[in-house]
Amino acid sequence: MEKLFDMALLIMQGAAVTLEIFVITLALSLPLGGLAALGRLSSIRPLRYLMEFYVWIMRGTPLMLQLLFVYFALPMVGLMLPDIAAALLAFTLNYAAYFAEIFRAGIQAIPRGQFEAARVLGLPHWHTIKRIVFPQVLRIVLPPISNETINLVKDTSLIYILAMNDLLRVARTIVQREFDMTPFIIAGAFYLAMTAVLTWGFKRLEAYYGKYDA
Amino acid sequence: MASTMLELTNIHKAFGDNQVLRGIDLVVDKGEVLAVLGPSGSGKSTMLRCINHLETIDKGTIDIKGRRLVEDGVYVDEKTQHEILAATGMVFQQFNLFPHMTVLENLIEAPTYVKGLSRDEAVAIAVDLLKKVGLADRQDSYPARLSGGQQQRVAIARALAMQPDIMLFDEPTSALDPELTGEVLKTMRELAEEHMTMVVVTHEMAFAREASSRVIFMAGGVIVEENEPQEFFNNPKEERTRAFLRNML
Ligand SMILES: Nc1ncnc2c1ncn2[C@@H]1O[C@H](COP(=O)(O)OP(=O)(O)O)[C@@H](O)[C@H]1O
Ligand SMILES: [Mg+2]
């Protein structure tokens, strides 16, 4: 009985690490991705190229490699980050690049006529972005953002290789110690529960922002 | 003497090597309804878009209500531009309603934000305008739920909600199914009867003939011919005008 309680506690702690990585990565990479998208669409050429390069690197190499790089290579050049910060840095940079591409496509999907209509009504540029463009972009990007977010739930398990006690590693430790498969099943159920909640949440959002469709 | 609402002097505009406007001179008086005819690619839209600075001219001078927007290709500062251009409203071929806003929201967005009207004031104006264009019952609909003709009437109402002194129309019925053009043209005729100053790029010959006070014919980036509608249609002077009219009628 005590063993079971012990096991549950460990798994809870692992789940907390997983959730922490997930929530902080999402909270940082979404706005960062939005800024990077604006950079990619900027009329300032060097900024545009820089953002293109950044997106190319982040999407063109495995997230696993990026994690290892931040975790092992940066300390070699004297940049020591706490474990969790290193993981968050890699995840955030990677996901921001994916979100940037999604936002860029969303912004480019807004017809020029929307900007022109706002302009001839005398609406200032930032008001137009905020009130006219952003809500329409949101509608377009929600489905791909939802996909990426669900990927992130599962990608958090990559920190396994960094020997941090996330849900997956805790589960494996217990399985090895106790010769009992239950922790794997609990871990699987936890991931499933998270993705189910997210799927439901995004569906609600899509319905809300899609209410104007014919 | 009628007061001058709009004056274009020697407007030139190129897109790269493509010289689209080659010296446009035009005066529109208060209350005039000017129909702009011409083959596709002749620069009609570009001229209209230069008037409200959706395009930047290369050379020339534009005065709106006696105030100078641009002189010899040099624009006044942005704040002044803003004030001057508040006198203009525009209706696009593609309506360009804001799809995520209801009809009413489309109409009150600019009046509340730009003019600083209270929501109640803006709604009162909007409701009146919707009545006028025959869409009082659709104020809570989203644009996608409306027919093209209804959307364009909302677009007209949205422009009018800013209480402009001159309305620019760029082929307002060209994106509509033929059976829907009538309701939009009717709204425009009513506007003309109320002496709104209008510049209307159109292929609707009946509208130009019956509702306009003057017609100009553009080709190759210049105004080829200009006359009152009866004379223009019955007695066109230029060969290019005659060829165009033969094709249209
Ligand atoms: N934004 C633009 N960039 C480049 N060329 C343009 C642009 N807008 C119009 N043009 C060109 O200018 C010419 C006149 O176009 P337009 O004013 O739309 O003619 P119209 O409205 O009479 O059909 C065309 O050759 C068109 O291709
Ligand atoms: Mg045109």
Short mmCIF file of C-alpha atoms and ligand atoms in Angstrom, two decimals:
data_model
loop_
_atom_site.label_atom_id
_atom_site.label_comp_id
_atom_site.label_asym_id
_atom_site.label_seq_id
_atom_site.Cartn_x
_atom_site.Cartn_y
_atom_site.Cartn_z
CA MET A 1 0.00 0.00 0.00
CA GLU A 2 2.74 2.38 0.95
CA LYS A 3 4.58 1.35 -2.18
CA LEU A 4 1.58 2.24 -4.29
CA PHE A 5 1.33 5.63 -2.65
CA ASP A 6 5.02 6.16 -3.21
CA MET A 7 4.64 5.27 -6.86
CA ALA A 8 1.70 7.63 -7.31
CA LEU A 9 3.63 10.45 -5.72
CA LEU A 10 6.63 9.93 -8.00
CA ILE A 11 4.43 9.83 -11.07
CA MET A 12 2.66 13.00 -9.98
CA GLN A 13 6.01 14.73 -9.64
CA GLY A 14 7.00 13.54 -13.11
CA ALA A 15 3.72 14.75 -14.54
CA ALA A 16 4.31 18.13 -12.92
CA VAL A 17 7.67 18.46 -14.70
CA THR A 18 6.06 17.51 -18.02
CA LEU A 19 3.24 20.00 -17.50
CA GLU A 20 5.67 22.72 -16.51
CA ILE A 21 7.72 22.27 -19.68
CA PHE A 22 4.56 22.20 -21.75
CA VAL A 23 2.90 25.28 -20.28
CA ILE A 24 5.99 27.49 -20.18
CA THR A 25 7.09 26.50 -23.69
CA LEU A 26 3.65 27.28 -25.07
CA ALA A 27 3.38 30.57 -23.20
CA LEU A 28 6.77 31.72 -24.51
CA SER A 29 6.80 30.32 -28.03
CA LEU A 30 3.39 31.59 -29.14
CA PRO A 31 4.13 35.32 -28.72
CA LEU A 32 7.72 34.78 -29.86
CA GLY A 33 6.44 33.02 -32.96
CA GLY A 34 4.10 35.93 -33.63
CA LEU A 35 7.00 38.38 -33.45
CA ALA A 36 9.17 36.17 -35.65
CA ALA A 37 6.34 36.06 -38.21
CA LEU A 38 6.17 39.85 -38.24
CA GLY A 39 9.95 39.83 -38.71
CA ARG A 40 9.67 37.49 -41.67
CA LEU A 41 7.09 39.77 -43.25
CA SER A 42 8.95 42.94 -42.38
CA SER A 43 10.09 45.36 -45.03
CA ILE A 44 13.49 45.47 -43.31
CA ARG A 45 15.48 43.05 -45.41
CA PRO A 46 18.18 41.94 -42.91
CA LEU A 47 15.51 41.20 -40.33
CA ARG A 48 13.59 39.17 -42.87
CA TYR A 49 16.65 37.12 -43.81
CA LEU A 50 17.60 36.60 -40.18
CA MET A 51 14.15 35.25 -39.36
CA GLU A 52 14.19 33.04 -42.43
CA PHE A 53 17.54 31.63 -41.37
CA TYR A 54 16.31 31.03 -37.83
CA VAL A 55 13.22 29.19 -39.04
CA TRP A 56 15.31 27.14 -41.46
CA ILE A 57 17.72 25.99 -38.71
CA MET A 58 14.98 25.18 -36.22
CA ARG A 59 12.81 23.27 -38.63
CA GLY A 60 15.69 21.67 -40.49
CA THR A 61 17.36 19.94 -37.54
CA PRO A 62 15.92 17.44 -35.03
CA LEU A 63 14.56 18.85 -31.81
CA MET A 64 16.57 16.12 -30.05
CA LEU A 65 19.79 17.57 -31.49
CA GLN A 66 18.77 21.07 -30.42
CA LEU A 67 18.13 19.84 -26.90
CA LEU A 68 21.49 18.10 -26.69
CA PHE A 69 23.18 21.15 -28.11
CA VAL A 70 21.76 23.55 -25.55
CA TYR A 71 22.34 21.05 -22.75
CA PHE A 72 25.88 19.90 -23.51
CA ALA A 73 27.43 22.31 -26.00
CA LEU A 74 26.55 25.62 -24.38
CA PRO A 75 28.27 24.75 -21.06
CA MET A 76 31.43 24.04 -23.08
CA VAL A 77 31.52 27.68 -24.11
CA GLY A 78 30.90 28.73 -20.54
CA LEU A 79 27.13 29.17 -20.68
CA MET A 80 25.75 27.19 -17.77
CA LEU A 81 21.98 27.00 -17.56
CA PRO A 82 19.94 25.14 -14.98
CA ASP A 83 18.59 21.89 -16.45
CA ILE A 84 15.03 23.04 -16.78
CA ALA A 85 16.03 26.37 -18.30
CA ALA A 86 18.16 24.63 -20.91
CA ALA A 87 15.28 22.39 -21.90
CA LEU A 88 12.88 25.33 -22.00
CA LEU A 89 15.26 27.34 -24.17
CA ALA A 90 15.52 24.57 -26.76
CA PHE A 91 11.78 23.83 -26.78
CA THR A 92 10.83 27.49 -26.98
CA LEU A 93 13.19 28.30 -29.84
CA ASN A 94 12.04 25.25 -31.75
CA TYR A 95 8.32 25.76 -31.29
CA ALA A 96 8.48 29.50 -31.90
CA ALA A 97 9.89 28.71 -35.36
CA TYR A 98 6.99 26.41 -36.18
CA PHE A 99 4.47 28.91 -34.83
CA ALA A 100 6.16 31.68 -36.83
CA GLU A 101 5.52 29.79 -40.06
CA ILE A 102 1.90 29.20 -39.11
CA PHE A 103 1.34 32.87 -38.26
CA ARG A 104 3.10 34.03 -41.41
CA ALA A 105 0.84 31.90 -43.59
CA GLY A 106 -2.17 33.16 -41.64
CA ILE A 107 -1.28 36.81 -42.08
CA GLN A 108 -0.57 36.34 -45.77
CA ALA A 109 -3.97 34.73 -46.21
CA ILE A 110 -5.73 38.00 -45.31
CA PRO A 111 -6.75 39.70 -48.57
CA ARG A 112 -5.22 43.08 -49.31
CA GLY A 113 -8.74 44.46 -49.61
CA GLN A 114 -9.16 44.14 -45.84
CA PHE A 115 -6.23 46.49 -45.23
CA GLU A 116 -7.47 48.86 -47.93
CA ALA A 117 -11.03 48.93 -46.62
CA ALA A 118 -9.72 49.75 -43.14
CA ARG A 119 -7.44 52.42 -44.54
CA VAL A 120 -10.13 54.25 -46.52
CA LEU A 121 -12.27 54.29 -43.39
CA GLY A 122 -9.43 56.13 -41.67
CA LEU A 123 -8.53 53.33 -39.25
CA PRO A 124 -4.89 53.55 -38.12
CA HIS A 125 -2.50 50.74 -38.96
CA TRP A 126 -2.17 49.21 -35.50
CA HIS A 127 -5.88 49.37 -34.90
CA THR A 128 -6.34 47.54 -38.19
CA ILE A 129 -3.87 44.84 -37.16
CA LYS A 130 -5.53 44.42 -33.78
CA ARG A 131 -9.21 44.60 -34.69
CA ILE A 132 -9.39 43.57 -38.34
CA VAL A 133 -6.41 41.35 -39.13
CA PHE A 134 -5.65 39.55 -35.88
CA PRO A 135 -9.09 38.00 -35.29
CA GLN A 136 -9.13 36.71 -38.87
CA VAL A 137 -5.61 35.34 -38.60
CA LEU A 138 -6.56 33.61 -35.37
CA ARG A 139 -9.39 31.85 -37.15
CA ILE A 140 -7.01 30.60 -39.83
CA VAL A 141 -4.17 29.53 -37.55
CA LEU A 142 -6.15 27.77 -34.81
CA PRO A 143 -6.24 24.33 -36.46
CA PRO A 144 -2.48 24.16 -37.23
CA ILE A 145 -1.68 25.67 -33.80
CA SER A 146 -3.82 22.98 -32.24
CA ASN A 147 -1.81 20.33 -34.09
CA GLU A 148 1.52 21.72 -32.98
CA THR A 149 0.33 22.08 -29.40
CA ILE A 150 -0.63 18.44 -29.28
CA ASN A 151 2.76 17.54 -30.75
CA LEU A 152 4.36 19.53 -27.96
CA VAL A 153 2.63 17.42 -25.31
CA LYS A 154 4.37 14.38 -26.72
CA ASP A 155 7.64 16.13 -27.54
CA THR A 156 8.10 17.05 -23.88
CA SER A 157 9.06 13.41 -23.38
CA LEU A 158 12.30 14.13 -25.26
CA ILE A 159 13.77 15.63 -22.10
CA TYR A 160 14.05 12.00 -21.07
CA ILE A 161 17.53 12.08 -22.62
CA LEU A 162 18.52 14.98 -20.40
CA ALA A 163 17.98 12.86 -17.32
CA MET A 164 15.30 15.13 -15.96
CA ASN A 165 12.55 13.47 -14.02
CA ASP A 166 9.65 14.02 -16.34
CA LEU A 167 6.66 11.73 -16.53
CA LEU A 168 8.23 9.27 -18.93
CA ARG A 169 11.51 8.86 -17.07
CA VAL A 170 9.81 8.44 -13.72
CA ALA A 171 7.58 5.80 -15.23
CA ARG A 172 10.51 3.91 -16.65
CA THR A 173 12.42 4.06 -13.37
CA ILE A 174 9.52 2.51 -11.51
CA VAL A 175 8.94 -0.12 -14.18
CA GLN A 176 12.55 -1.21 -13.95
CA ARG A 177 12.56 -1.23 -10.16
CA GLU A 178 9.25 -2.96 -9.58
CA PHE A 179 8.89 -5.14 -12.67
CA ASP A 180 5.44 -3.69 -13.04
CA MET A 181 3.99 -2.26 -16.27
CA THR A 182 1.39 -0.07 -14.55
CA PRO A 183 3.42 3.19 -14.59
CA PHE A 184 3.68 3.04 -18.39
CA ILE A 185 -0.05 2.69 -18.62
CA ILE A 186 -0.58 5.55 -16.19
CA ALA A 187 1.86 7.70 -18.18
CA GLY A 188 0.05 6.87 -21.41
CA ALA A 189 -3.27 7.75 -19.82
CA PHE A 190 -1.85 11.04 -18.64
CA TYR A 191 -0.64 12.03 -22.12
CA LEU A 192 -3.98 10.98 -23.56
CA ALA A 193 -5.86 13.03 -20.99
CA MET A 194 -3.78 16.10 -21.79
CA THR A 195 -4.32 15.81 -25.52
CA ALA A 196 -8.03 15.17 -24.98
CA VAL A 197 -8.40 18.35 -22.94
CA LEU A 198 -6.46 20.31 -25.56
CA THR A 199 -8.47 18.91 -28.43
CA TRP A 200 -11.67 19.85 -26.68
CA GLY A 201 -10.39 23.33 -25.83
CA PHE A 202 -9.25 24.06 -29.37
CA LYS A 203 -12.55 22.82 -30.76
CA ARG A 204 -14.34 25.35 -28.57
CA LEU A 205 -12.01 28.12 -29.69
CA GLU A 206 -12.43 27.20 -33.34
CA ALA A 207 -16.17 27.24 -32.99
CA TYR A 208 -16.05 30.63 -31.29
CA TYR A 209 -13.78 32.27 -33.82
CA GLY A 210 -15.47 30.52 -36.73
CA LYS A 211 -18.96 31.67 -35.87
CA TYR A 212 -18.98 34.09 -38.77
CA ASP A 213 -18.50 31.44 -41.44
CA ALA A 214 -21.36 30.89 -43.80
CA MET B 1 -21.37 78.73 -58.96
CA ALA B 2 -20.88 75.18 -57.85
CA SER B 3 -17.98 74.62 -55.50
CA THR B 4 -15.16 72.33 -56.52
CA MET B 5 -15.02 69.10 -54.60
CA LEU B 6 -12.11 67.43 -56.29
CA GLU B 7 -9.41 68.64 -58.60
CA LEU B 8 -6.74 66.51 -60.26
CA THR B 9 -3.98 68.26 -62.17
CA ASN B 10 -1.58 66.49 -64.49
CA ILE B 11 -1.54 63.19 -62.57
CA HIS B 12 1.12 60.70 -63.57
CA LYS B 13 1.50 57.23 -62.16
CA ALA B 14 3.66 54.30 -63.22
CA PHE B 15 4.06 50.78 -61.89
CA GLY B 16 7.69 50.08 -62.71
CA ASP B 17 8.02 50.56 -66.46
CA ASN B 18 4.28 50.51 -66.96
CA GLN B 19 3.15 54.13 -67.30
CA VAL B 20 -0.50 53.80 -66.24
CA LEU B 21 -1.65 57.42 -65.85
CA ARG B 22 -0.20 59.90 -68.33
CA GLY B 23 -1.44 63.28 -67.28
CA ILE B 24 -4.98 63.24 -65.88
CA ASP B 25 -6.77 66.57 -65.42
CA LEU B 26 -10.16 66.43 -63.82
CA VAL B 27 -12.48 68.71 -61.87
CA VAL B 28 -15.50 67.36 -60.01
CA ASP B 29 -17.99 69.83 -58.59
CA LYS B 30 -20.12 69.36 -55.51
CA GLY B 31 -23.15 67.21 -56.25
CA GLU B 32 -21.81 65.90 -59.53
CA VAL B 33 -22.08 62.24 -60.43
CA LEU B 34 -19.17 61.43 -62.65
CA ALA B 35 -19.24 58.16 -64.57
CA VAL B 36 -15.81 56.86 -65.56
CA LEU B 37 -15.84 54.55 -68.56
CA GLY B 38 -13.05 52.84 -70.42
CA PRO B 39 -11.62 49.50 -71.44
CA SER B 40 -10.01 47.24 -68.89
CA GLY B 41 -6.44 48.29 -68.11
CA SER B 42 -6.98 51.91 -69.08
CA GLY B 43 -6.15 53.14 -65.57
CA LYS B 44 -9.64 53.78 -64.15
CA SER B 45 -9.05 51.98 -60.86
CA THR B 46 -5.59 53.47 -60.54
CA MET B 47 -6.99 56.98 -60.94
CA LEU B 48 -9.61 56.33 -58.27
CA ARG B 49 -7.03 54.82 -55.94
CA CYS B 50 -4.74 57.80 -56.43
CA ILE B 51 -7.49 60.14 -55.27
CA ASN B 52 -7.58 58.58 -51.80
CA HIS B 53 -3.89 57.71 -51.67
CA LEU B 54 -4.23 53.96 -51.91
CA GLU B 55 -1.68 54.55 -54.66
CA THR B 56 1.02 57.20 -54.51
CA ILE B 57 1.27 59.44 -57.55
CA ASP B 58 4.59 60.23 -59.23
CA LYS B 59 3.71 63.67 -60.52
CA GLY B 60 0.79 66.07 -60.30
CA THR B 61 -1.43 67.84 -57.81
CA ILE B 62 -4.60 66.74 -56.01
CA ASP B 63 -6.99 69.04 -54.16
CA ILE B 64 -9.94 67.74 -52.20
CA LYS B 65 -12.52 70.26 -50.97
CA GLY B 66 -10.03 73.00 -51.67
CA ARG B 67 -7.31 71.45 -49.55
CA ARG B 68 -4.08 70.29 -51.10
CA LEU B 69 -3.30 66.60 -50.61
CA VAL B 70 -0.30 66.48 -52.89
CA GLU B 71 1.47 69.16 -54.88
CA ASP B 72 3.79 68.28 -57.76
CA GLY B 73 4.11 64.78 -56.39
CA VAL B 74 4.91 65.89 -52.83
CA TYR B 75 2.36 64.86 -50.22
CA VAL B 76 1.41 66.92 -47.18
CA ASP B 77 2.18 65.41 -43.78
CA GLU B 78 0.29 62.31 -42.66
CA LYS B 79 -1.95 64.00 -40.16
CA THR B 80 -3.14 66.52 -42.73
CA GLN B 81 -3.60 63.75 -45.31
CA HIS B 82 -5.79 61.97 -42.80
CA GLU B 83 -7.96 65.05 -42.30
CA ILE B 84 -8.29 65.70 -46.02
CA LEU B 85 -9.04 62.08 -46.92
CA ALA B 86 -11.78 61.91 -44.28
CA ALA B 87 -13.88 63.67 -46.92
CA THR B 88 -13.68 60.60 -49.16
CA GLY B 89 -15.39 57.24 -48.95
CA MET B 90 -14.79 54.25 -51.17
CA VAL B 91 -16.72 51.22 -52.36
CA PHE B 92 -14.73 48.34 -53.82
CA GLN B 93 -15.58 45.79 -56.46
CA GLN B 94 -15.02 42.99 -53.91
CA PHE B 95 -17.02 44.69 -51.09
CA ASN B 96 -14.22 44.09 -48.57
CA LEU B 97 -16.53 43.87 -45.60
CA PHE B 98 -14.90 42.69 -42.38
CA PRO B 99 -16.07 39.05 -42.28
CA HIS B 100 -15.63 38.57 -38.53
CA MET B 101 -17.92 41.46 -37.70
CA THR B 102 -21.67 41.67 -37.98
CA VAL B 103 -23.21 44.17 -40.37
CA LEU B 104 -23.75 46.61 -37.52
CA GLU B 105 -20.20 46.17 -36.22
CA ASN B 106 -18.87 46.83 -39.72
CA LEU B 107 -20.75 50.11 -39.73
CA ILE B 108 -19.79 51.41 -36.31
CA GLU B 109 -16.11 50.41 -36.15
CA ALA B 110 -14.70 53.50 -37.85
CA PRO B 111 -17.22 56.06 -36.57
CA THR B 112 -16.53 55.07 -32.97
CA TYR B 113 -12.79 54.68 -33.27
CA VAL B 114 -11.88 57.36 -35.81
CA LYS B 115 -14.55 59.97 -35.13
CA GLY B 116 -14.87 59.20 -31.47
CA LEU B 117 -18.64 58.83 -31.53
CA SER B 118 -20.24 57.02 -28.64
CA ARG B 119 -21.52 53.56 -29.43
CA ASP B 120 -25.11 54.78 -29.19
CA GLU B 121 -24.53 57.64 -31.60
CA ALA B 122 -22.77 55.35 -34.08
CA VAL B 123 -25.50 52.74 -33.82
CA ALA B 124 -28.18 55.35 -34.46
CA ILE B 125 -26.43 56.48 -37.63
CA ALA B 126 -25.80 52.90 -38.71
CA VAL B 127 -29.42 51.84 -38.21
CA ASP B 128 -30.60 54.80 -40.28
CA LEU B 129 -28.22 53.95 -43.08
CA LEU B 130 -29.19 50.29 -43.05
CA LYS B 131 -32.81 51.34 -43.38
CA LYS B 132 -31.86 53.49 -46.30
CA VAL B 133 -30.12 50.65 -48.15
CA GLY B 134 -32.99 48.31 -47.30
CA LEU B 135 -31.14 46.06 -44.85
CA ALA B 136 -32.54 47.13 -41.49
CA ASP B 137 -33.39 43.52 -40.67
CA ARG B 138 -29.87 42.24 -41.29
CA GLN B 139 -27.85 44.26 -38.80
CA ASP B 140 -26.86 41.22 -36.76
CA SER B 141 -25.93 39.02 -39.71
CA TYR B 142 -22.37 38.20 -40.61
CA PRO B 143 -21.38 39.20 -44.16
CA ALA B 144 -21.02 35.59 -45.32
CA ARG B 145 -24.74 35.13 -44.71
CA LEU B 146 -25.65 37.88 -47.16
CA SER B 147 -25.93 37.83 -50.94
CA GLY B 148 -23.38 39.77 -52.95
CA GLY B 149 -25.85 42.54 -53.60
CA GLN B 150 -26.64 42.84 -49.92
CA GLN B 151 -22.95 42.84 -49.03
CA GLN B 152 -22.29 45.66 -51.45
CA ARG B 153 -25.16 47.69 -50.03
CA VAL B 154 -23.68 47.19 -46.56
CA ALA B 155 -20.33 48.34 -47.94
CA ILE B 156 -21.98 51.49 -49.26
CA ALA B 157 -23.64 52.08 -45.90
CA ARG B 158 -20.31 51.51 -44.13
CA ALA B 159 -18.64 54.16 -46.26
CA LEU B 160 -21.55 56.57 -45.71
CA ALA B 161 -21.37 56.06 -41.96
CA MET B 162 -18.20 58.15 -42.00
CA GLN B 163 -20.22 60.96 -43.56
CA PRO B 164 -17.93 61.62 -46.52
CA ASP B 165 -18.46 64.45 -48.99
CA ILE B 166 -17.35 62.46 -51.99
CA MET B 167 -17.90 58.79 -52.71
CA LEU B 168 -15.62 56.76 -54.97
CA PHE B 169 -17.00 53.57 -56.54
CA ASP B 170 -14.73 51.09 -58.31
CA GLU B 171 -16.94 48.85 -60.45
CA PRO B 172 -19.35 48.24 -57.57
CA THR B 173 -21.50 45.78 -59.53
CA SER B 174 -18.84 43.88 -61.49
CA ALA B 175 -18.48 41.07 -58.97
CA LEU B 176 -22.24 40.52 -58.75
CA ASP B 177 -24.53 38.09 -60.49
CA PRO B 178 -26.55 40.02 -63.07
CA GLU B 179 -29.79 39.65 -61.11
CA LEU B 180 -28.19 41.34 -58.09
CA THR B 181 -26.81 44.46 -59.78
CA GLY B 182 -30.19 46.21 -59.81
CA GLU B 183 -30.50 46.59 -56.05
CA VAL B 184 -27.01 48.10 -55.78
CA LEU B 185 -27.58 50.47 -58.69
CA LYS B 186 -30.85 51.54 -57.12
CA THR B 187 -29.06 52.46 -53.90
CA MET B 188 -26.51 54.43 -55.90
CA ARG B 189 -29.20 56.26 -57.86
CA GLU B 190 -30.87 57.27 -54.60
CA LEU B 191 -27.56 58.57 -53.37
CA ALA B 192 -27.14 60.55 -56.58
CA GLU B 193 -30.62 62.02 -56.16
CA GLU B 194 -29.57 63.27 -52.73
CA HIS B 195 -26.74 65.13 -54.48
CA MET B 196 -23.90 63.13 -53.07
CA THR B 197 -20.76 63.84 -55.06
CA MET B 198 -19.80 60.58 -56.73
CA VAL B 199 -17.06 59.26 -58.98
CA VAL B 200 -18.22 55.94 -60.37
CA VAL B 201 -16.05 53.60 -62.43
CA THR B 202 -18.55 51.35 -64.12
CA HIS B 203 -19.47 49.21 -67.08
CA GLU B 204 -23.18 49.80 -66.48
CA MET B 205 -24.05 51.97 -69.46
CA ALA B 206 -27.62 52.50 -68.31
CA PHE B 207 -26.43 53.90 -65.01
CA ALA B 208 -23.93 56.20 -66.74
CA ARG B 209 -26.57 57.39 -69.19
CA GLU B 210 -29.40 57.94 -66.74
CA ALA B 211 -27.90 58.65 -63.34
CA SER B 212 -24.67 60.50 -64.07
CA SER B 213 -24.28 64.20 -64.69
CA ARG B 214 -21.11 63.77 -66.69
CA VAL B 215 -19.19 60.98 -68.35
CA ILE B 216 -15.48 60.64 -68.97
CA PHE B 217 -13.93 58.02 -71.21
CA MET B 218 -10.41 56.85 -70.39
CA ALA B 219 -8.00 54.90 -72.56
CA GLY B 220 -4.27 54.36 -72.28
CA GLY B 221 -3.98 56.40 -69.10
CA VAL B 222 -5.53 59.61 -70.40
CA ILE B 223 -9.03 61.05 -70.52
CA VAL B 224 -9.98 60.74 -74.16
CA GLU B 225 -13.40 62.29 -74.08
CA GLU B 226 -15.64 64.06 -71.61
CA ASN B 227 -19.22 65.19 -71.93
CA GLU B 228 -22.66 65.25 -70.41
CA PRO B 229 -24.30 61.85 -70.78
CA GLN B 230 -26.77 62.61 -73.58
CA GLU B 231 -24.09 64.08 -75.80
CA PHE B 232 -21.58 61.44 -74.82
CA PHE B 233 -23.76 58.52 -75.82
CA ASN B 234 -25.61 60.05 -78.76
CA ASN B 235 -22.78 61.92 -80.30
CA PRO B 236 -19.36 60.58 -79.31
CA LYS B 237 -16.57 62.57 -80.91
CA GLU B 238 -13.51 60.37 -80.71
CA GLU B 239 -13.10 57.23 -82.74
CA ARG B 240 -11.83 55.32 -79.68
CA THR B 241 -14.98 56.26 -77.79
CA ARG B 242 -17.17 55.12 -80.66
CA ALA B 243 -15.36 51.79 -80.88
CA PHE B 244 -15.75 51.28 -77.13
CA LEU B 245 -19.45 52.14 -77.18
CA ARG B 246 -20.08 49.84 -80.14
CA ASN B 247 -18.65 47.00 -78.09
CA MET B 248 -20.63 47.84 -74.96
CA LEU B 249 -24.07 48.44 -76.38
N1 LIG C 1 -0.53 47.35 -57.93
C1 LIG C 1 -0.17 47.27 -59.23
N2 LIG C 1 1.07 46.88 -59.56
C2 LIG C 1 1.46 46.80 -60.85
N3 LIG C 1 0.68 47.11 -61.88
C3 LIG C 1 -0.58 47.51 -61.63
C4 LIG C 1 -1.06 47.62 -60.30
N4 LIG C 1 -2.34 48.05 -60.34
C5 LIG C 1 -2.63 48.21 -61.65
N5 LIG C 1 -1.59 47.89 -62.43
C6 LIG C 1 -1.54 47.97 -63.88
O1 LIG C 1 -2.00 49.24 -64.27
C7 LIG C 1 -2.76 49.17 -65.45
C8 LIG C 1 -4.09 49.84 -65.24
O2 LIG C 1 -4.80 49.09 -64.28
P1 LIG C 1 -6.18 49.58 -63.68
O3 LIG C 1 -6.05 50.96 -63.17
O4 LIG C 1 -6.63 48.54 -62.73
O5 LIG C 1 -7.12 49.60 -64.97
P2 LIG C 1 -8.70 49.54 -65.07
O6 LIG C 1 -9.26 49.76 -63.72
O7 LIG C 1 -9.04 50.62 -66.03
O8 LIG C 1 -9.03 48.20 -65.62
C9 LIG C 1 -2.83 47.71 -65.83
O9 LIG C 1 -1.86 47.46 -66.82
C10 LIG C 1 -2.47 46.99 -64.54
O10 LIG C 1 -1.82 45.79 -64.83
MG MG C 2 -10.40 48.47 -62.50
#
